[in-house]
Coordinates of C-alpha atoms in Angstrom, one line a residue:
X24 CA -32.0 55.9 -56.9
X25 CA -30.6 54.2 -59.9
X26 CA -29.3 56.2 -62.8
X27 CA -31.0 55.5 -65.7
X28 CA -31.4 56.9 -69.4
X29 CA -34.9 58.6 -68.1
X30 CA -33.4 59.8 -64.9
X31 CA -30.4 61.3 -66.8
X32 CA -32.1 62.9 -69.4
X33 CA -35.0 64.2 -66.6
X34 CA -32.7 66.1 -64.8
X35 CA -32.8 70.0 -64.9
X36 CA -30.0 72.6 -64.5
X37 CA -30.0 74.6 -61.2
X38 CA -28.4 77.8 -59.7
X39 CA -25.8 75.6 -58.6
X40 CA -24.6 72.6 -59.8
X41 CA -25.7 69.5 -57.5
X42 CA -25.4 65.5 -57.9
X43 CA -27.5 62.5 -58.9
X44 CA -26.3 59.4 -56.9
X45 CA -26.6 56.0 -58.0
X46 CA -27.9 53.3 -55.4
X47 CA -25.9 50.6 -56.9
X48 CA -22.3 51.5 -56.9
X49 CA -21.3 53.7 -54.3
X50 CA -20.2 57.2 -55.4
X51 CA -21.2 56.6 -58.7
X52 CA -23.1 59.7 -59.6
X53 CA -24.3 62.2 -62.1
X54 CA -23.2 66.1 -61.5
X55 CA -25.9 68.6 -63.4
X56 CA -24.0 72.0 -63.9
X57 CA -25.6 75.1 -64.1
X58 CA -25.1 75.4 -67.8
X59 CA -27.1 72.0 -68.2
X60 CA -23.7 70.2 -69.2
X61 CA -24.1 66.6 -67.1
X62 CA -21.2 64.5 -66.5
X63 CA -20.6 60.9 -65.0
X64 CA -18.3 61.1 -61.5
X65 CA -17.0 58.6 -58.7
X66 CA -16.1 59.5 -55.3
X67 CA -14.2 57.1 -53.3
X68 CA -11.9 57.1 -50.3
X69 CA -8.1 55.5 -50.5
X70 CA -6.6 53.2 -48.2
X71 CA -5.3 56.2 -45.9
X72 CA -8.5 58.1 -45.9
X73 CA -8.1 60.7 -48.5
X74 CA -11.3 61.1 -50.7
X75 CA -11.0 61.4 -54.1
X76 CA -13.0 62.1 -57.5
X77 CA -12.6 61.3 -60.6
X78 CA -14.7 62.3 -63.8
X79 CA -15.7 59.3 -66.2
X80 CA -16.9 61.6 -68.9
X81 CA -19.7 63.5 -70.4
X82 CA -23.3 62.3 -70.6
X83 CA -24.4 62.2 -74.3
X84 CA -20.6 61.0 -75.2
X85 CA -20.8 58.3 -72.6
X86 CA -24.2 56.4 -72.1
X87 CA -25.4 55.6 -68.5
X88 CA -24.5 51.8 -68.8
X89 CA -21.0 52.9 -70.4
X90 CA -20.5 55.0 -67.4
X91 CA -21.3 52.6 -65.0
X92 CA -19.4 50.0 -66.6
X93 CA -16.4 52.5 -65.7
X94 CA -17.5 53.3 -62.3
X95 CA -17.3 49.6 -61.5
X96 CA -13.7 49.3 -62.6
X97 CA -12.9 52.3 -60.6
X98 CA -14.4 50.9 -57.7
X99 CA -12.8 47.4 -58.4
X100 CA -9.2 49.4 -58.4
X101 CA -10.0 51.0 -55.2
X102 CA -10.7 47.8 -53.7
X103 CA -7.2 46.6 -54.5
X104 CA -5.6 49.8 -52.7
X105 CA -5.0 51.6 -55.7
X106 CA -5.9 55.3 -56.9
X107 CA -7.3 55.8 -59.8
X108 CA -7.5 59.5 -59.7
X109 CA -3.9 59.6 -58.8
X110 CA -2.7 57.7 -61.8
X111 CA -5.2 59.3 -64.4
X112 CA -3.9 62.7 -63.1
X113 CA 0.3 61.3 -63.4
X114 CA -0.9 60.1 -66.8
X115 CA -2.2 63.6 -67.7
X116 CA 1.3 65.6 -66.2
X117 CA 3.4 62.6 -67.7
X118 CA 6.3 63.8 -70.2
X119 CA 5.9 64.2 -73.6
X120 CA 8.7 63.0 -76.8
X121 CA 9.2 67.0 -76.9
X122 CA 9.9 67.1 -73.0
X123 CA 12.1 64.1 -73.5
X124 CA 13.9 65.5 -76.3
X125 CA 14.8 68.5 -74.8
X126 CA 16.3 67.0 -71.4
X127 CA 17.6 64.5 -73.8
X128 CA 19.7 67.4 -76.0
X129 CA 20.6 69.6 -72.5
X130 CA 22.0 66.5 -70.6
X131 CA 23.3 63.9 -73.0
X132 CA 23.8 65.5 -76.8
X133 CA 25.4 68.8 -75.0
X134 CA 27.0 67.2 -72.4
X135 CA 28.8 63.9 -73.8
X136 CA 28.8 64.2 -77.9
X137 CA 31.2 65.7 -80.3
X138 CA 30.3 68.9 -82.3
X139 CA 29.4 67.1 -85.5
X140 CA 27.5 64.6 -83.8
X141 CA 25.7 67.1 -81.9
X142 CA 24.8 68.8 -85.5
X143 CA 23.3 65.7 -86.6
X144 CA 21.5 64.3 -83.7
X145 CA 19.8 67.8 -83.3
X146 CA 18.9 68.0 -87.3
X147 CA 17.4 64.5 -86.8
X148 CA 15.2 65.4 -83.8
X149 CA 13.9 68.5 -85.5
X150 CA 13.3 67.0 -89.1
X151 CA 12.5 63.1 -88.5
X152 CA 11.7 62.4 -84.9
X153 CA 9.8 65.0 -83.6
X154 CA 7.5 65.8 -86.3
X155 CA 6.1 62.4 -85.4
X156 CA 6.1 61.8 -82.0
X157 CA 6.6 64.9 -80.5
X158 CA 2.8 65.5 -78.6
X159 CA 2.9 61.9 -77.9
X160 CA 3.4 61.0 -74.2
X161 CA 6.9 58.7 -73.6
X162 CA 5.0 55.9 -72.5
X163 CA 2.4 56.4 -75.3
X164 CA 4.7 55.3 -77.8
X165 CA 4.7 51.6 -78.9
X166 CA 6.7 49.2 -81.1
X167 CA 4.1 49.6 -83.9
X168 CA 4.4 53.4 -84.0
X169 CA 8.1 53.2 -84.3
X170 CA 8.3 50.6 -87.2
X171 CA 5.2 52.3 -89.0
X172 CA 7.5 55.8 -88.7
X173 CA 10.6 54.1 -89.7
X174 CA 9.4 52.3 -92.8
X175 CA 7.8 55.5 -93.9
X176 CA 11.8 56.6 -94.5
X177 CA 12.5 54.1 -96.4
X178 CA 13.7 56.1 -99.5
X179 CA 16.3 57.2 -97.1
X180 CA 17.6 54.4 -96.2
X181 CA 20.7 56.1 -94.0
X182 CA 19.1 58.9 -92.4
X183 CA 16.2 56.5 -91.4
X184 CA 18.6 54.0 -89.5
X185 CA 20.3 57.2 -87.9
X186 CA 16.9 58.5 -86.8
X187 CA 16.3 55.1 -85.3
X188 CA 19.4 54.9 -83.8
X189 CA 19.0 58.0 -81.9
X190 CA 15.7 57.4 -80.8
X191 CA 16.6 54.3 -79.5
X192 CA 19.1 55.9 -77.2
X193 CA 16.1 58.4 -76.5
X194 CA 14.2 55.8 -74.7
X195 CA 17.2 53.9 -73.3
X196 CA 18.1 57.4 -71.2
X197 CA 14.2 57.6 -70.6
X198 CA 14.4 54.7 -68.7
X199 CA 17.3 55.7 -66.7
X200 CA 15.3 59.1 -65.7
X201 CA 12.2 56.9 -64.6
X202 CA 10.1 58.2 -67.6
X203 CA 9.3 55.2 -69.6
X204 CA 8.8 51.5 -68.4
X205 CA 8.8 48.6 -70.6
X206 CA 10.8 47.2 -73.5
X207 CA 12.4 50.0 -75.7
X208 CA 10.0 50.7 -78.4
X209 CA 12.7 51.7 -81.1
X210 CA 14.0 48.0 -80.4
X211 CA 11.4 46.5 -82.6
X212 CA 12.3 48.1 -86.0
X213 CA 14.6 46.4 -88.3
X214 CA 17.5 48.7 -89.8
X215 CA 17.2 48.9 -93.8
X216 CA 20.1 47.1 -95.3
X217 CA 22.5 50.4 -96.6
X218 CA 25.0 49.8 -99.6
X219 CA 28.2 51.0 -98.7
X220 CA 29.5 54.1 -100.0
X221 CA 33.3 53.7 -101.3
X222 CA 34.6 56.5 -103.7
X223 CA 38.3 56.8 -103.8
X224 CA 40.0 58.8 -106.5
X225 CA 42.0 57.3 -108.9
X226 CA 45.4 58.7 -110.3
X227 CA 44.3 60.9 -113.0
X228 CA 41.7 62.1 -110.7
X229 CA 44.1 63.0 -107.7
X230 CA 46.4 64.7 -110.4
X231 CA 43.3 67.2 -111.7
X232 CA 42.3 67.6 -108.0
X233 CA 45.5 68.8 -106.9
X234 CA 45.8 71.1 -110.2
X235 CA 42.3 72.2 -109.2
X236 CA 43.4 73.4 -105.9
X237 CA 46.4 75.1 -107.0
X238 CA 44.7 76.7 -109.9
X239 CA 41.5 77.8 -107.6
X240 CA 44.1 79.4 -104.8
X241 CA 46.0 81.7 -107.6
X242 CA 43.0 82.7 -108.7
X243 CA 43.1 81.4 -112.5
X244 CA 40.4 81.8 -114.6
X245 CA 38.4 78.5 -115.9
X246 CA 39.6 76.8 -119.0
X247 CA 37.2 78.5 -121.9
X248 CA 36.9 81.7 -119.6
X249 CA 36.0 84.7 -122.1
X250 CA 37.8 87.9 -121.5
X251 CA 34.5 89.9 -120.2
X252 CA 34.1 87.3 -117.8
X253 CA 35.6 87.8 -114.0
X254 CA 37.9 86.4 -112.9
X255 CA 36.9 83.9 -110.0
X256 CA 37.6 84.2 -106.4
X257 CA 40.5 83.2 -104.9
X258 CA 40.6 80.1 -102.7
X259 CA 41.5 80.7 -99.3
X260 CA 45.2 79.5 -98.9
X261 CA 44.1 78.4 -95.4
X262 CA 41.3 76.1 -97.3
X263 CA 43.9 74.9 -99.8
X264 CA 46.1 73.8 -97.3
X265 CA 42.8 71.9 -95.4
X266 CA 42.5 69.8 -98.6
X267 CA 45.9 69.0 -99.2
X268 CA 46.3 67.6 -95.5
X269 CA 43.6 65.7 -96.2
X270 CA 44.9 64.2 -98.8
X271 CA 48.4 63.6 -97.2
X272 CA 47.5 63.0 -94.0
X273 CA 43.8 60.6 -94.4
X274 CA 43.2 62.5 -91.0
X275 CA 39.3 63.7 -90.7
X276 CA 37.7 66.4 -91.8
X277 CA 37.1 67.9 -88.1
X278 CA 40.7 66.8 -87.3
X279 CA 42.3 68.9 -89.6
X280 CA 40.1 72.1 -89.5
X281 CA 40.5 72.3 -85.8
X282 CA 44.1 71.6 -85.9
X283 CA 46.6 73.6 -83.7
X284 CA 49.8 74.8 -84.7
X285 CA 51.0 73.7 -80.8
X286 CA 49.5 69.9 -81.7
X287 CA 52.4 69.8 -84.5
X288 CA 56.1 68.6 -83.9
X289 CA 57.5 69.0 -87.6
X290 CA 61.1 67.9 -85.7
X291 CA 59.7 64.8 -84.9
X292 CA 57.0 64.8 -88.4
X293 CA 54.1 64.2 -85.9
X294 CA 50.7 65.6 -85.1
X295 CA 49.6 64.8 -81.2
X296 CA 45.4 64.9 -81.5
X297 CA 44.4 65.3 -77.7
X298 CA 40.9 64.1 -78.6
X299 CA 40.8 60.9 -80.7
X300 CA 37.1 59.8 -82.1
X301 CA 37.7 56.0 -81.5
X302 CA 39.2 56.4 -77.8
X303 CA 38.6 59.9 -76.2
X304 CA 40.7 58.7 -73.3
X305 CA 43.7 58.6 -74.9
X306 CA 45.9 60.9 -77.6
X307 CA 45.8 60.0 -81.0
X308 CA 49.6 60.0 -83.1
X309 CA 49.7 61.1 -86.4
X310 CA 52.7 59.9 -88.4
X311 CA 53.8 62.5 -91.1
X312 CA 55.1 61.9 -94.3
X313 CA 57.8 64.0 -95.7
X314 CA 55.6 65.7 -98.1
X315 CA 53.2 66.4 -95.6
X316 CA 55.8 68.1 -93.3
X317 CA 56.9 70.0 -95.9
X318 CA 53.4 71.2 -96.5
X319 CA 53.2 72.3 -92.8
X320 CA 56.7 74.2 -93.1
X321 CA 55.6 76.3 -96.3
X322 CA 52.1 77.0 -94.9
X323 CA 50.6 80.2 -94.0
X324 CA 50.3 81.2 -90.6
X325 CA 48.1 83.9 -89.4
X326 CA 49.6 86.0 -86.5
X327 CA 48.0 85.6 -83.3
X328 CA 46.0 82.4 -84.3
X329 CA 46.5 79.4 -82.9
X330 CA 44.5 77.6 -85.6
X331 CA 46.5 75.8 -88.3
X332 CA 43.3 76.2 -90.7
X333 CA 42.6 80.0 -89.6
X334 CA 38.9 81.2 -90.9
X335 CA 38.6 84.9 -92.2
X336 CA 36.5 86.1 -88.9
X337 CA 37.4 86.7 -85.4
X338 CA 35.2 86.0 -82.4
X339 CA 33.0 88.7 -80.5
X340 CA 36.0 88.6 -78.4
X341 CA 38.6 89.5 -81.0
X342 CA 40.0 85.8 -81.2
X343 CA 40.7 84.0 -84.4
X344 CA 38.6 81.1 -85.5
X345 CA 39.3 78.3 -87.4
X346 CA 37.2 77.4 -90.8
X347 CA 34.1 75.7 -89.9
X348 CA 32.6 74.3 -93.1
X349 CA 34.6 74.2 -96.3
X350 CA 32.1 72.4 -98.2
X351 CA 31.6 75.6 -101.0
X352 CA 35.0 75.8 -101.4
X353 CA 35.2 72.2 -102.2
X354 CA 32.6 72.0 -105.0
X355 CA 34.4 74.8 -106.5
X356 CA 37.3 72.7 -106.6
X357 CA 35.7 69.4 -107.5
X358 CA 33.6 71.8 -110.5
X359 CA 36.9 72.9 -111.8
X360 CA 39.0 69.2 -111.6
X361 CA 35.8 67.9 -113.6
X362 CA 36.0 71.0 -116.3
X363 CA 37.4 69.9 -120.0
X364 CA 40.7 71.3 -120.3
X365 CA 43.2 70.6 -123.3
X366 CA 45.9 68.5 -122.6
X367 CA 44.6 66.7 -119.5
X368 CA 42.8 64.1 -118.6
X369 CA 38.9 64.2 -118.0
X370 CA 37.3 63.4 -114.8
X371 CA 34.2 63.9 -112.9
X372 CA 35.0 63.8 -109.6
X373 CA 31.6 66.0 -108.5
X374 CA 30.2 63.1 -106.2
X375 CA 33.4 63.4 -104.3
X376 CA 32.7 64.4 -100.7
X377 CA 35.7 65.9 -98.4
X378 CA 35.4 62.7 -96.5
X379 CA 36.3 60.5 -99.6
X380 CA 39.8 62.0 -99.7
X381 CA 40.4 60.0 -96.2
X382 CA 39.4 57.0 -98.1
X383 CA 41.9 58.2 -101.3
X384 CA 44.4 58.0 -99.0
X385 CA 43.7 54.5 -97.6
X386 CA 43.1 53.1 -100.8
X387 CA 46.7 54.6 -102.1
X388 CA 48.1 52.6 -98.9
X389 CA 46.5 49.3 -100.1
X390 CA 47.7 49.8 -103.3
X391 CA 51.3 50.5 -102.1
X392 CA 51.2 47.1 -100.4
X393 CA 51.0 48.2 -97.0
X394 CA 49.3 45.5 -94.2
X395 CA 45.7 46.2 -92.8
X396 CA 47.0 46.8 -89.5
X397 CA 49.7 49.3 -90.7
X398 CA 46.9 51.3 -92.7
X399 CA 44.5 50.9 -89.5
X400 CA 47.3 52.5 -87.2
X401 CA 47.8 55.7 -89.4
X402 CA 43.9 56.3 -90.1
X403 CA 43.6 55.9 -86.6
X404 CA 40.7 52.9 -87.0
X405 CA 40.7 51.4 -83.6
X406 CA 38.7 50.1 -80.9
X407 CA 40.0 50.2 -77.4
X408 CA 41.8 46.8 -77.8
X409 CA 43.5 48.2 -80.9
X410 CA 44.4 51.6 -79.5
X411 CA 46.1 50.2 -76.6
X412 CA 48.2 47.8 -79.4
X413 CA 48.9 51.3 -81.4
X414 CA 50.4 53.3 -78.1
X415 CA 53.3 50.8 -78.2
X416 CA 53.8 50.4 -81.9
X417 CA 57.1 51.9 -83.3
X418 CA 56.7 54.8 -85.8
X419 CA 59.6 53.9 -87.9
X420 CA 57.2 51.1 -90.0
X421 CA 54.4 53.8 -89.7
X422 CA 57.0 56.5 -91.0
X423 CA 58.0 54.5 -94.0
X424 CA 54.1 54.1 -94.8
X425 CA 53.2 57.6 -94.9
X426 CA 56.4 58.6 -96.5
X427 CA 55.7 56.2 -99.6
X428 CA 51.6 57.1 -99.6
X429 CA 52.8 61.1 -99.2
X430 CA 55.2 60.8 -101.9
X431 CA 53.1 59.0 -104.5
X432 CA 50.4 61.3 -103.7
X433 CA 52.4 64.1 -103.8
X434 CA 53.8 63.0 -107.2
X435 CA 50.2 62.8 -108.9

């Protein structure tokens, strides 16, 4: 019989399900279940003789003619040697973006990235990427989806661009794993322009910050503090040391926080960092100024701790840990430095980030008249080619530069 609306409407449920077959399209039928539910199906054989069944949809949601057109598509695909049921199953079982994120985190983030980058990537995944894409199949995400998502974060262009970079990398890795075919959907989105943030401490600000670090370390009360107010909690001498090292060396925050005493050579006046951000294959040598060497000679040392910047806690195994996040302490220093104090220049450094201390080192170097290559070498700004050249540089001109910069900052 030919399946029509009248035939489908008139099909009555029985104790067991049964099928009414269409005589126009081989394998096309209407299955009637004991509950009265009716679904369109197609049965066919693959080229290797396997019998397959694919459900087209429920009668009512699909009309007879719509189901017939779908059945013809299935028949056409089978005639070409395809297996529509298997394709449908693969799509159903295809990995979602959440699956991709889990594997990406396990096999890429945790293996290839450094701790600070790991923290950033995971935050972007949890807060920016998965809330939008998590439930979607990897192959189902389109360029239009990504462009719309990226544009929706235009109010925070920095985070939007970083999230886009992570998403682009995810799809690139997914292609290697065989989880995505075709162009990278994240490649179509155009990055927002970001205004570079450059904040340097001038002479007055350096003076006030230096005094604030000392006052906070010694637990001195803030200006205009009344007698009935409790004195402020003293700044840890190790955190105070970290801030001074950042100013006197231009090192990165995590380079200072994870600095070990065995990497410090005060006789030679150098620090050797085995893991260098811009070239993981070679060590980075930090040339110390006389002021930085003297600072480290006078630095406190915790017995049994390998860390220059030792934290207040130990691991469950009893080992000393380094300071991880001095942001709250830095906020206290900035607030103290920005507080009016009679006889001292008024400054406002509450917008200064810890990383800006590194920028301030560079700005003093520029003001002192040193060349950009020399400053780049001191700061470790180098691609692979620059790093190779740096390995053969004589440290004498670099030490001269470091001494002059450190001397100016120490004086301020």
